[in-house]
């Protein structure tokens, strides 16, 4: 396959991409197509590496309304509701919902997902189901699993043993939820235990960390401390970090360099954070999303995750990482040209770094995975939630969509519009 005349996210234009044997064989201007090769004219549109979702819950996705809807809309009612649903889960239903979500993801050009999987059910039903799904989707989607003790690794009986069993079965990453443990001290202890477990097993860490509006929640400090102590530089991620929104500014000025020094990644989940946080506030209501521009300015890698789609915590969503980027941009007021591009990076390259995807990126020698968007650049892609014209995995087209346009019938006006600026 030869893609011609593409624009890349870094601003390069008129770029051709030659794919051979499922890998990018050449990338540059005016490449020649070998005899009989499929040639696709990108017509100046944006060719991006695939979207990456750094934080998701595939065991809960598409379960909206089962067994009932979250009436208060809070995080805690969502956790209670998930607890009601858990005993009713069947492996077949889990697999079917996950596979359906993966279809949506591929259609949206989302080809790598890190999903947490709850290990607090002694049957480990969801673990087994998602390990099966990980294999099923492997040809077209990288699914990375995090052993997530939803009810607290110390607070919930058997959780630590179950988490270790899940890792034994092949789950990739060690998870945690220190702010949900009974005390701050237990939370800190859980971070220590889980980081040591990851270090022993040579695994990455990704914890739900300080997902509250509590300005005094300090588990990210503990997480950075153990990452540093155990030499886990670049392999540890703090997810959510919403308490940072409410923290004292002086304290944050100390915390950011500690995170940077420990090589800790951060993940914000804009759609979910803006929906779930600040629920105990009257007015003004806090937004609850972590300090994304400040983290980036401190040299910390930040990814955006979708977190939830149609589950006990969130009733909307459709695997569209451009919707996630748009919400992150708005909530963090990242409106400069450079910042809008950073929001695109947060759902592509930054998240790929968090997952440790070595084969990712539009470079010679990397896997031929990419998405052609009906947009001229990353900012336009976010503005339009651009149509994924073509989704390619290992050099094969795995999804395509017709360009979005409206046919008009206005006297003396154009016959169609596609919402791109005509100058
Ligand atoms: Fe989450």
PDB file of N, CA, C and O and ligand atoms in Angstrom, residues 55 57 116 208 211 240 269 307, ligand 1:
ATOM      1  N   UNK A  55      -6.813   4.642  29.548  1.00  0.00           N
ATOM      2  CA  UNK A  55      -7.540   4.290  30.783  1.00  0.00           C
ATOM      3  C   UNK A  55      -8.996   3.953  30.467  1.00  0.00           C
ATOM      4  O   UNK A  55      -9.786   4.834  30.126  1.00  0.00           O
ATOM      5  N   UNK A  57     -12.417   0.839  31.264  1.00  0.00           N
ATOM      6  CA  UNK A  57     -12.963  -0.290  32.040  1.00  0.00           C
ATOM      7  C   UNK A  57     -13.812  -1.144  31.110  1.00  0.00           C
ATOM      8  O   UNK A  57     -15.008  -0.915  30.968  1.00  0.00           O
ATOM      9  N   UNK A 116      -8.617  -1.468  32.796  1.00  0.00           N
ATOM     10  CA  UNK A 116      -8.599  -2.039  34.141  1.00  0.00           C
ATOM     11  C   UNK A 116      -9.629  -3.162  34.187  1.00  0.00           C
ATOM     12  O   UNK A 116     -10.657  -3.086  33.524  1.00  0.00           O
ATOM     13  N   UNK A 208      -5.575   3.924  40.072  1.00  0.00           N
ATOM     14  CA  UNK A 208      -6.558   4.967  40.313  1.00  0.00           C
ATOM     15  C   UNK A 208      -6.044   5.684  41.557  1.00  0.00           C
ATOM     16  O   UNK A 208      -5.925   5.066  42.618  1.00  0.00           O
ATOM     17  N   UNK A 211      -8.701   9.864  43.346  1.00  0.00           N
ATOM     18  CA  UNK A 211      -9.887  10.222  42.552  1.00  0.00           C
ATOM     19  C   UNK A 211     -10.960  10.739  43.505  1.00  0.00           C
ATOM     20  O   UNK A 211     -11.929  10.048  43.830  1.00  0.00           O
ATOM     21  N   UNK A 240      -6.284   9.519  37.031  1.00  0.00           N
ATOM     22  CA  UNK A 240      -7.269  10.467  37.582  1.00  0.00           C
ATOM     23  C   UNK A 240      -6.597  11.662  38.269  1.00  0.00           C
ATOM     24  O   UNK A 240      -6.652  12.764  37.756  1.00  0.00           O
ATOM     25  N   UNK A 269      -9.023  11.847  32.883  1.00  0.00           N
ATOM     26  CA  UNK A 269     -10.183  11.277  32.178  1.00  0.00           C
ATOM     27  C   UNK A 269     -11.255  12.361  32.092  1.00  0.00           C
ATOM     28  O   UNK A 269     -12.202  12.380  32.885  1.00  0.00           O
ATOM     29  N   UNK A 307     -12.087   6.185  30.047  1.00  0.00           N
ATOM     30  CA  UNK A 307     -12.490   5.662  31.355  1.00  0.00           C
ATOM     31  C   UNK A 307     -13.762   4.810  31.262  1.00  0.00           C
ATOM     32  O   UNK A 307     -13.742   3.634  31.599  1.00  0.00           O
TER      33      UNK A 307
HETATM   34 FE1  LIG B   1     -11.131   4.313  36.022  1.00  0.00          FE
END
